[in-house]
């Protein structure tokens, strides 16, 4: 079998496995992937799927995104974006609404700098907007400046008449 061009994925996996002090057989048991298949990946003879890489990353306690980049599944920018999102979403010190707001701000800065938000950009943005009723304007709405009563707005006109301008 000819060696496939999968970067230095196999070498990297071997280093990570050895650093974790796991034999190939132990890694196979931990991942549910056969020993011979893992050996072929390490030698650069097989290109693993994203699912296999996910299982290997989990067993080695390393970033799956790093493996995806080394295997040519993700480019470096996508990996950095995914890792940033993962850190925000995993932070236990902030609540879901705050996480959503941070992700929206992150996306707006990326758009401003010419990057298109990634595939998961909108997954969490609307999920909890109505959960606590205090999520603020939706991302597709602009906040309305209150400029007083509008034509045809009787409730606003009544409220403006009831207020003392000198208070």
mmCIF file with all atom_site columns, C-alpha atoms in Angstrom:
data_model
loop_
_atom_site.group_PDB
_atom_site.id
_atom_site.type_symbol
_atom_site.label_atom_id
_atom_site.label_alt_id
_atom_site.label_comp_id
_atom_site.label_asym_id
_atom_site.label_entity_id
_atom_site.label_seq_id
_atom_site.pdbx_PDB_ins_code
_atom_site.Cartn_x
_atom_site.Cartn_y
_atom_site.Cartn_z
_atom_site.occupancy
_atom_site.B_iso_or_equiv
_atom_site.pdbx_formal_charge
_atom_site.auth_seq_id
_atom_site.auth_comp_id
_atom_site.auth_asym_id
_atom_site.auth_atom_id
_atom_site.pdbx_PDB_model_num
ATOM 1   C CA . UNK A 1 1   ? 0.000   0.000  0.000  1.00 0.00 ? 1   UNK A CA 1
ATOM 2   C CA . UNK A 1 2   ? 1.297   3.474  -0.871 1.00 0.00 ? 2   UNK A CA 1
ATOM 3   C CA . UNK A 1 3   ? 1.432   6.104  1.846  1.00 0.00 ? 3   UNK A CA 1
ATOM 4   C CA . UNK A 1 4   ? -1.400  8.646  1.657  1.00 0.00 ? 4   UNK A CA 1
ATOM 5   C CA . UNK A 1 5   ? -0.818  12.362 2.000  1.00 0.00 ? 5   UNK A CA 1
ATOM 6   C CA . UNK A 1 6   ? -2.424  12.975 5.376  1.00 0.00 ? 6   UNK A CA 1
ATOM 7   C CA . UNK A 1 7   ? 0.180   15.392 6.651  1.00 0.00 ? 7   UNK A CA 1
ATOM 8   C CA . UNK A 1 8   ? 1.962   14.182 9.716  1.00 0.00 ? 8   UNK A CA 1
ATOM 9   C CA . UNK A 1 9   ? -1.176  12.812 11.316 1.00 0.00 ? 9   UNK A CA 1
ATOM 10  C CA . UNK A 1 10  ? 0.176   9.303  11.868 1.00 0.00 ? 10  UNK A CA 1
ATOM 11  C CA . UNK A 1 11  ? 3.393   10.552 13.404 1.00 0.00 ? 11  UNK A CA 1
ATOM 12  C CA . UNK A 1 12  ? 1.477   12.948 15.629 1.00 0.00 ? 12  UNK A CA 1
ATOM 13  C CA . UNK A 1 13  ? -0.928  10.216 16.764 1.00 0.00 ? 13  UNK A CA 1
ATOM 14  C CA . UNK A 1 14  ? 1.962   7.907  17.607 1.00 0.00 ? 14  UNK A CA 1
ATOM 15  C CA . UNK A 1 15  ? 3.624   10.662 19.669 1.00 0.00 ? 15  UNK A CA 1
ATOM 16  C CA . UNK A 1 16  ? 0.375   11.425 21.497 1.00 0.00 ? 16  UNK A CA 1
ATOM 17  C CA . UNK A 1 17  ? -0.299  7.741  22.166 1.00 0.00 ? 17  UNK A CA 1
ATOM 18  C CA . UNK A 1 18  ? 3.186   7.239  23.560 1.00 0.00 ? 18  UNK A CA 1
ATOM 19  C CA . UNK A 1 19  ? 2.915   10.402 25.670 1.00 0.00 ? 19  UNK A CA 1
ATOM 20  C CA . UNK A 1 20  ? -0.317  8.991  27.112 1.00 0.00 ? 20  UNK A CA 1
ATOM 21  C CA . UNK A 1 21  ? 1.618   5.748  27.785 1.00 0.00 ? 21  UNK A CA 1
ATOM 22  C CA . UNK A 1 22  ? -0.851  3.650  25.819 1.00 0.00 ? 22  UNK A CA 1
ATOM 23  C CA . UNK A 1 23  ? -0.063  0.681  23.636 1.00 0.00 ? 23  UNK A CA 1
ATOM 24  C CA . UNK A 1 24  ? -1.731  0.422  20.254 1.00 0.00 ? 24  UNK A CA 1
ATOM 25  C CA . UNK A 1 25  ? -3.913  -2.368 21.674 1.00 0.00 ? 25  UNK A CA 1
ATOM 26  C CA . UNK A 1 26  ? -4.980  -0.212 24.652 1.00 0.00 ? 26  UNK A CA 1
ATOM 27  C CA . UNK A 1 27  ? -5.865  2.652  22.302 1.00 0.00 ? 27  UNK A CA 1
ATOM 28  C CA . UNK A 1 28  ? -7.846  0.251  20.131 1.00 0.00 ? 28  UNK A CA 1
ATOM 29  C CA . UNK A 1 29  ? -9.786  -0.930 23.184 1.00 0.00 ? 29  UNK A CA 1
ATOM 30  C CA . UNK A 1 30  ? -10.452 2.650  24.307 1.00 0.00 ? 30  UNK A CA 1
ATOM 31  C CA . UNK A 1 31  ? -11.653 3.804  20.896 1.00 0.00 ? 31  UNK A CA 1
ATOM 32  C CA . UNK A 1 32  ? -13.448 0.763  19.553 1.00 0.00 ? 32  UNK A CA 1
ATOM 33  C CA . UNK A 1 33  ? -11.254 0.985  16.444 1.00 0.00 ? 33  UNK A CA 1
ATOM 34  C CA . UNK A 1 34  ? -9.313  -2.113 15.448 1.00 0.00 ? 34  UNK A CA 1
ATOM 35  C CA . UNK A 1 35  ? -5.650  -2.424 16.314 1.00 0.00 ? 35  UNK A CA 1
ATOM 36  C CA . UNK A 1 36  ? -4.568  -3.075 12.680 1.00 0.00 ? 36  UNK A CA 1
ATOM 37  C CA . UNK A 1 37  ? -6.542  -0.044 11.442 1.00 0.00 ? 37  UNK A CA 1
ATOM 38  C CA . UNK A 1 38  ? -4.934  2.243  14.045 1.00 0.00 ? 38  UNK A CA 1
ATOM 39  C CA . UNK A 1 39  ? -1.533  0.889  13.061 1.00 0.00 ? 39  UNK A CA 1
ATOM 40  C CA . UNK A 1 40  ? -2.235  1.711  9.404  1.00 0.00 ? 40  UNK A CA 1
ATOM 41  C CA . UNK A 1 41  ? -3.284  5.248  10.379 1.00 0.00 ? 41  UNK A CA 1
ATOM 42  C CA . UNK A 1 42  ? -0.079  5.739  12.357 1.00 0.00 ? 42  UNK A CA 1
ATOM 43  C CA . UNK A 1 43  ? 1.981   4.527  9.391  1.00 0.00 ? 43  UNK A CA 1
ATOM 44  C CA . UNK A 1 44  ? 0.132   6.865  7.005  1.00 0.00 ? 44  UNK A CA 1
ATOM 45  C CA . UNK A 1 45  ? -1.500  4.058  5.046  1.00 0.00 ? 45  UNK A CA 1
ATOM 46  C CA . UNK A 1 46  ? -5.096  4.961  5.897  1.00 0.00 ? 46  UNK A CA 1
ATOM 47  C CA . UNK A 1 47  ? -6.928  8.250  6.117  1.00 0.00 ? 47  UNK A CA 1
ATOM 48  C CA . UNK A 1 48  ? -9.359  8.005  9.042  1.00 0.00 ? 48  UNK A CA 1
ATOM 49  C CA . UNK A 1 49  ? -12.833 9.479  9.059  1.00 0.00 ? 49  UNK A CA 1
ATOM 50  C CA . UNK A 1 50  ? -13.793 12.366 11.317 1.00 0.00 ? 50  UNK A CA 1
ATOM 51  C CA . UNK A 1 51  ? -15.658 9.882  13.549 1.00 0.00 ? 51  UNK A CA 1
ATOM 52  C CA . UNK A 1 52  ? -12.556 7.749  14.053 1.00 0.00 ? 52  UNK A CA 1
ATOM 53  C CA . UNK A 1 53  ? -10.486 10.867 14.766 1.00 0.00 ? 53  UNK A CA 1
ATOM 54  C CA . UNK A 1 54  ? -13.091 11.977 17.292 1.00 0.00 ? 54  UNK A CA 1
ATOM 55  C CA . UNK A 1 55  ? -12.842 8.633  19.136 1.00 0.00 ? 55  UNK A CA 1
ATOM 56  C CA . UNK A 1 56  ? -9.034  8.733  19.091 1.00 0.00 ? 56  UNK A CA 1
ATOM 57  C CA . UNK A 1 57  ? -8.975  12.324 20.343 1.00 0.00 ? 57  UNK A CA 1
ATOM 58  C CA . UNK A 1 58  ? -11.335 11.445 23.166 1.00 0.00 ? 58  UNK A CA 1
ATOM 59  C CA . UNK A 1 59  ? -9.240  8.446  24.202 1.00 0.00 ? 59  UNK A CA 1
ATOM 60  C CA . UNK A 1 60  ? -5.997  10.454 24.082 1.00 0.00 ? 60  UNK A CA 1
ATOM 61  C CA . UNK A 1 61  ? -7.631  13.503 25.698 1.00 0.00 ? 61  UNK A CA 1
ATOM 62  C CA . UNK A 1 62  ? -6.515  15.840 22.952 1.00 0.00 ? 62  UNK A CA 1
ATOM 63  C CA . UNK A 1 63  ? -8.343  18.257 20.664 1.00 0.00 ? 63  UNK A CA 1
ATOM 64  C CA . UNK A 1 64  ? -10.284 16.568 17.876 1.00 0.00 ? 64  UNK A CA 1
ATOM 65  C CA . UNK A 1 65  ? -9.984  19.804 15.875 1.00 0.00 ? 65  UNK A CA 1
ATOM 66  C CA . UNK A 1 66  ? -6.186  19.489 15.927 1.00 0.00 ? 66  UNK A CA 1
ATOM 67  C CA . UNK A 1 67  ? -6.512  16.011 14.457 1.00 0.00 ? 67  UNK A CA 1
ATOM 68  C CA . UNK A 1 68  ? -8.965  17.291 11.831 1.00 0.00 ? 68  UNK A CA 1
ATOM 69  C CA . UNK A 1 69  ? -6.447  19.931 10.747 1.00 0.00 ? 69  UNK A CA 1
ATOM 70  C CA . UNK A 1 70  ? -3.612  17.401 10.572 1.00 0.00 ? 70  UNK A CA 1
ATOM 71  C CA . UNK A 1 71  ? -5.834  15.054 8.542  1.00 0.00 ? 71  UNK A CA 1
ATOM 72  C CA . UNK A 1 72  ? -6.811  17.851 6.143  1.00 0.00 ? 72  UNK A CA 1
ATOM 73  C CA . UNK A 1 73  ? -10.482 17.851 7.180  1.00 0.00 ? 73  UNK A CA 1
ATOM 74  C CA . UNK A 1 74  ? -10.371 21.379 8.651  1.00 0.00 ? 74  UNK A CA 1
ATOM 75  C CA . UNK A 1 75  ? -8.168  24.305 7.858  1.00 0.00 ? 75  UNK A CA 1
ATOM 76  C CA . UNK A 1 76  ? -6.329  26.149 10.651 1.00 0.00 ? 76  UNK A CA 1
ATOM 77  C CA . UNK A 1 77  ? -8.739  29.118 10.758 1.00 0.00 ? 77  UNK A CA 1
ATOM 78  C CA . UNK A 1 78  ? -11.769 26.880 11.151 1.00 0.00 ? 78  UNK A CA 1
ATOM 79  C CA . UNK A 1 79  ? -10.024 25.031 13.987 1.00 0.00 ? 79  UNK A CA 1
ATOM 80  C CA . UNK A 1 80  ? -9.237  28.275 15.804 1.00 0.00 ? 80  UNK A CA 1
ATOM 81  C CA . UNK A 1 81  ? -12.837 29.438 15.466 1.00 0.00 ? 81  UNK A CA 1
ATOM 82  C CA . UNK A 1 82  ? -14.201 26.117 16.739 1.00 0.00 ? 82  UNK A CA 1
ATOM 83  C CA . UNK A 1 83  ? -11.825 26.131 19.687 1.00 0.00 ? 83  UNK A CA 1
ATOM 84  C CA . UNK A 1 84  ? -12.818 29.687 20.598 1.00 0.00 ? 84  UNK A CA 1
ATOM 85  C CA . UNK A 1 85  ? -16.493 28.728 20.500 1.00 0.00 ? 85  UNK A CA 1
ATOM 86  C CA . UNK A 1 86  ? -15.840 25.579 22.532 1.00 0.00 ? 86  UNK A CA 1
ATOM 87  C CA . UNK A 1 87  ? -14.049 27.539 25.263 1.00 0.00 ? 87  UNK A CA 1
ATOM 88  C CA . UNK A 1 88  ? -16.916 30.029 25.517 1.00 0.00 ? 88  UNK A CA 1
ATOM 89  C CA . UNK A 1 89  ? -19.556 27.305 25.604 1.00 0.00 ? 89  UNK A CA 1
ATOM 90  C CA . UNK A 1 90  ? -17.647 25.259 28.188 1.00 0.00 ? 90  UNK A CA 1
ATOM 91  C CA . UNK A 1 91  ? -17.109 28.118 30.644 1.00 0.00 ? 91  UNK A CA 1
ATOM 92  C CA . UNK A 1 92  ? -19.095 27.282 33.792 1.00 0.00 ? 92  UNK A CA 1
ATOM 93  C CA . UNK A 1 93  ? -18.744 30.793 35.226 1.00 0.00 ? 93  UNK A CA 1
ATOM 94  C CA . UNK A 1 94  ? -21.168 32.371 32.731 1.00 0.00 ? 94  UNK A CA 1
ATOM 95  C CA . UNK A 1 95  ? -24.785 31.493 32.025 1.00 0.00 ? 95  UNK A CA 1
ATOM 96  C CA . UNK A 1 96  ? -26.292 30.434 28.692 1.00 0.00 ? 96  UNK A CA 1
ATOM 97  C CA . UNK A 1 97  ? -27.587 33.911 27.852 1.00 0.00 ? 97  UNK A CA 1
ATOM 98  C CA . UNK A 1 98  ? -24.135 35.396 28.447 1.00 0.00 ? 98  UNK A CA 1
ATOM 99  C CA . UNK A 1 99  ? -22.532 32.693 26.295 1.00 0.00 ? 99  UNK A CA 1
ATOM 100 C CA . UNK A 1 100 ? -24.961 33.495 23.478 1.00 0.00 ? 100 UNK A CA 1
ATOM 101 C CA . UNK A 1 101 ? -24.216 37.204 23.720 1.00 0.00 ? 101 UNK A CA 1
ATOM 102 C CA . UNK A 1 102 ? -20.460 36.544 23.645 1.00 0.00 ? 102 UNK A CA 1
ATOM 103 C CA . UNK A 1 103 ? -20.831 34.337 20.569 1.00 0.00 ? 103 UNK A CA 1
ATOM 104 C CA . UNK A 1 104 ? -22.919 37.012 18.828 1.00 0.00 ? 104 UNK A CA 1
ATOM 105 C CA . UNK A 1 105 ? -20.290 39.653 19.573 1.00 0.00 ? 105 UNK A CA 1
ATOM 106 C CA . UNK A 1 106 ? -17.542 37.303 18.390 1.00 0.00 ? 106 UNK A CA 1
ATOM 107 C CA . UNK A 1 107 ? -19.426 36.700 15.125 1.00 0.00 ? 107 UNK A CA 1
ATOM 108 C CA . UNK A 1 108 ? -20.020 40.418 14.585 1.00 0.00 ? 108 UNK A CA 1
ATOM 109 C CA . UNK A 1 109 ? -16.307 41.173 15.028 1.00 0.00 ? 109 UNK A CA 1
ATOM 110 C CA . UNK A 1 110 ? -15.410 38.365 12.608 1.00 0.00 ? 110 UNK A CA 1
ATOM 111 C CA . UNK A 1 111 ? -17.896 39.705 10.017 1.00 0.00 ? 111 UNK A CA 1
ATOM 112 C CA . UNK A 1 112 ? -16.498 43.211 10.487 1.00 0.00 ? 112 UNK A CA 1
ATOM 113 C CA . UNK A 1 113 ? -13.022 41.810 9.753  1.00 0.00 ? 113 UNK A CA 1
ATOM 114 C CA . UNK A 1 114 ? -14.183 39.967 6.640  1.00 0.00 ? 114 UNK A CA 1
ATOM 115 C CA . UNK A 1 115 ? -14.706 36.462 8.020  1.00 0.00 ? 115 UNK A CA 1
ATOM 116 C CA . UNK A 1 116 ? -17.935 34.562 7.574  1.00 0.00 ? 116 UNK A CA 1
ATOM 117 C CA . UNK A 1 117 ? -19.306 32.976 10.778 1.00 0.00 ? 117 UNK A CA 1
ATOM 118 C CA . UNK A 1 118 ? -18.749 29.232 10.998 1.00 0.00 ? 118 UNK A CA 1
ATOM 119 C CA . UNK A 1 119 ? -21.349 26.472 10.682 1.00 0.00 ? 119 UNK A CA 1
ATOM 120 C CA . UNK A 1 120 ? -22.255 26.517 14.388 1.00 0.00 ? 120 UNK A CA 1
ATOM 121 C CA . UNK A 1 121 ? -22.537 30.292 14.637 1.00 0.00 ? 121 UNK A CA 1
ATOM 122 C CA . UNK A 1 122 ? -26.325 30.378 14.884 1.00 0.00 ? 122 UNK A CA 1
ATOM 123 C CA . UNK A 1 123 ? -26.850 27.103 16.750 1.00 0.00 ? 123 UNK A CA 1
ATOM 124 C CA . UNK A 1 124 ? -26.737 28.665 20.211 1.00 0.00 ? 124 UNK A CA 1
ATOM 125 C CA . UNK A 1 125 ? -27.624 32.227 19.321 1.00 0.00 ? 125 UNK A CA 1
ATOM 126 C CA . UNK A 1 126 ? -31.404 31.821 19.367 1.00 0.00 ? 126 UNK A CA 1
ATOM 127 C CA . UNK A 1 127 ? -31.749 28.746 21.561 1.00 0.00 ? 127 UNK A CA 1
ATOM 128 C CA . UNK A 1 128 ? -32.206 30.496 24.886 1.00 0.00 ? 128 UNK A CA 1
ATOM 129 C CA . UNK A 1 129 ? -33.346 33.964 23.784 1.00 0.00 ? 129 UNK A CA 1
ATOM 130 C CA . UNK A 1 130 ? -36.760 33.498 25.299 1.00 0.00 ? 130 UNK A CA 1
ATOM 131 C CA . UNK A 1 131 ? -35.693 31.352 28.245 1.00 0.00 ? 131 UNK A CA 1
ATOM 132 C CA . UNK A 1 132 ? -35.331 34.198 30.712 1.00 0.00 ? 132 UNK A CA 1
ATOM 133 C CA . UNK A 1 133 ? -37.156 36.908 28.807 1.00 0.00 ? 133 UNK A CA 1
ATOM 134 C CA . UNK A 1 134 ? -34.157 39.239 29.150 1.00 0.00 ? 134 UNK A CA 1
ATOM 135 C CA . UNK A 1 135 ? -32.121 38.432 26.066 1.00 0.00 ? 135 UNK A CA 1
ATOM 136 C CA . UNK A 1 136 ? -32.435 41.865 24.485 1.00 0.00 ? 136 UNK A CA 1
ATOM 137 C CA . UNK A 1 137 ? -33.022 42.431 20.801 1.00 0.00 ? 137 UNK A CA 1
ATOM 138 C CA . UNK A 1 138 ? -32.648 39.509 18.462 1.00 0.00 ? 138 UNK A CA 1
ATOM 139 C CA . UNK A 1 139 ? -29.651 39.658 16.181 1.00 0.00 ? 139 UNK A CA 1
ATOM 140 C CA . UNK A 1 140 ? -31.819 40.460 13.158 1.00 0.00 ? 140 UNK A CA 1
ATOM 141 C CA . UNK A 1 141 ? -33.479 43.410 14.929 1.00 0.00 ? 141 UNK A CA 1
ATOM 142 C CA . UNK A 1 142 ? -31.995 46.777 15.659 1.00 0.00 ? 142 UNK A CA 1
ATOM 143 C CA . UNK A 1 143 ? -32.672 48.207 19.081 1.00 0.00 ? 143 UNK A CA 1
ATOM 144 C CA . UNK A 1 144 ? -35.322 50.909 18.834 1.00 0.00 ? 144 UNK A CA 1
ATOM 145 C CA . UNK A 1 145 ? -34.448 54.280 20.225 1.00 0.00 ? 145 UNK A CA 1
ATOM 146 C CA . UNK A 1 146 ? -37.396 55.644 22.135 1.00 0.00 ? 146 UNK A CA 1
ATOM 147 C CA . UNK A 1 147 ? -38.086 58.993 20.534 1.00 0.00 ? 147 UNK A CA 1
ATOM 148 C CA . UNK A 1 148 ? -41.445 59.573 22.118 1.00 0.00 ? 148 UNK A CA 1
ATOM 149 C CA . UNK A 1 149 ? -44.889 59.055 20.670 1.00 0.00 ? 149 UNK A CA 1
ATOM 150 C CA . UNK A 1 150 ? -45.303 58.237 17.017 1.00 0.00 ? 150 UNK A CA 1
ATOM 151 C CA . UNK A 1 151 ? -48.110 59.137 14.713 1.00 0.00 ? 151 UNK A CA 1
ATOM 152 C CA . UNK A 1 152 ? -50.981 56.778 15.397 1.00 0.00 ? 152 UNK A CA 1
ATOM 153 C CA . UNK A 1 153 ? -49.517 55.669 18.745 1.00 0.00 ? 153 UNK A CA 1
ATOM 154 C CA . UNK A 1 154 ? -52.258 56.677 21.190 1.00 0.00 ? 154 UNK A CA 1
ATOM 155 C CA . UNK A 1 155 ? -50.716 54.854 24.173 1.00 0.00 ? 155 UNK A CA 1
ATOM 156 C CA . UNK A 1 156 ? -47.477 56.778 23.746 1.00 0.00 ? 156 UNK A CA 1
ATOM 157 C CA . UNK A 1 157 ? -49.331 60.071 23.412 1.00 0.00 ? 157 UNK A CA 1
ATOM 158 C CA . UNK A 1 158 ? -51.290 59.446 26.614 1.00 0.00 ? 158 UNK A CA 1
ATOM 159 C CA . UNK A 1 159 ? -48.114 58.556 28.484 1.00 0.00 ? 159 UNK A CA 1
ATOM 160 C CA . UNK A 1 160 ? -46.369 61.718 27.254 1.00 0.00 ? 160 UNK A CA 1
ATOM 161 C CA . UNK A 1 161 ? -49.324 63.907 28.325 1.00 0.00 ? 161 UNK A CA 1
ATOM 162 C CA . UNK A 1 162 ? -49.407 62.367 31.826 1.00 0.00 ? 162 UNK A CA 1
ATOM 163 C CA . UNK A 1 163 ? -45.760 63.190 32.560 1.00 0.00 ? 163 UNK A CA 1
ATOM 164 C CA . UNK A 1 164 ? -44.737 66.454 34.202 1.00 0.00 ? 164 UNK A CA 1
ATOM 165 C CA . UNK A 1 165 ? -41.909 67.918 32.088 1.00 0.00 ? 165 UNK A CA 1
ATOM 166 C CA . UNK A 1 166 ? -40.444 69.629 35.175 1.00 0.00 ? 166 UNK A CA 1
ATOM 167 C CA . UNK A 1 167 ? -40.050 66.518 37.327 1.00 0.00 ? 167 UNK A CA 1
#
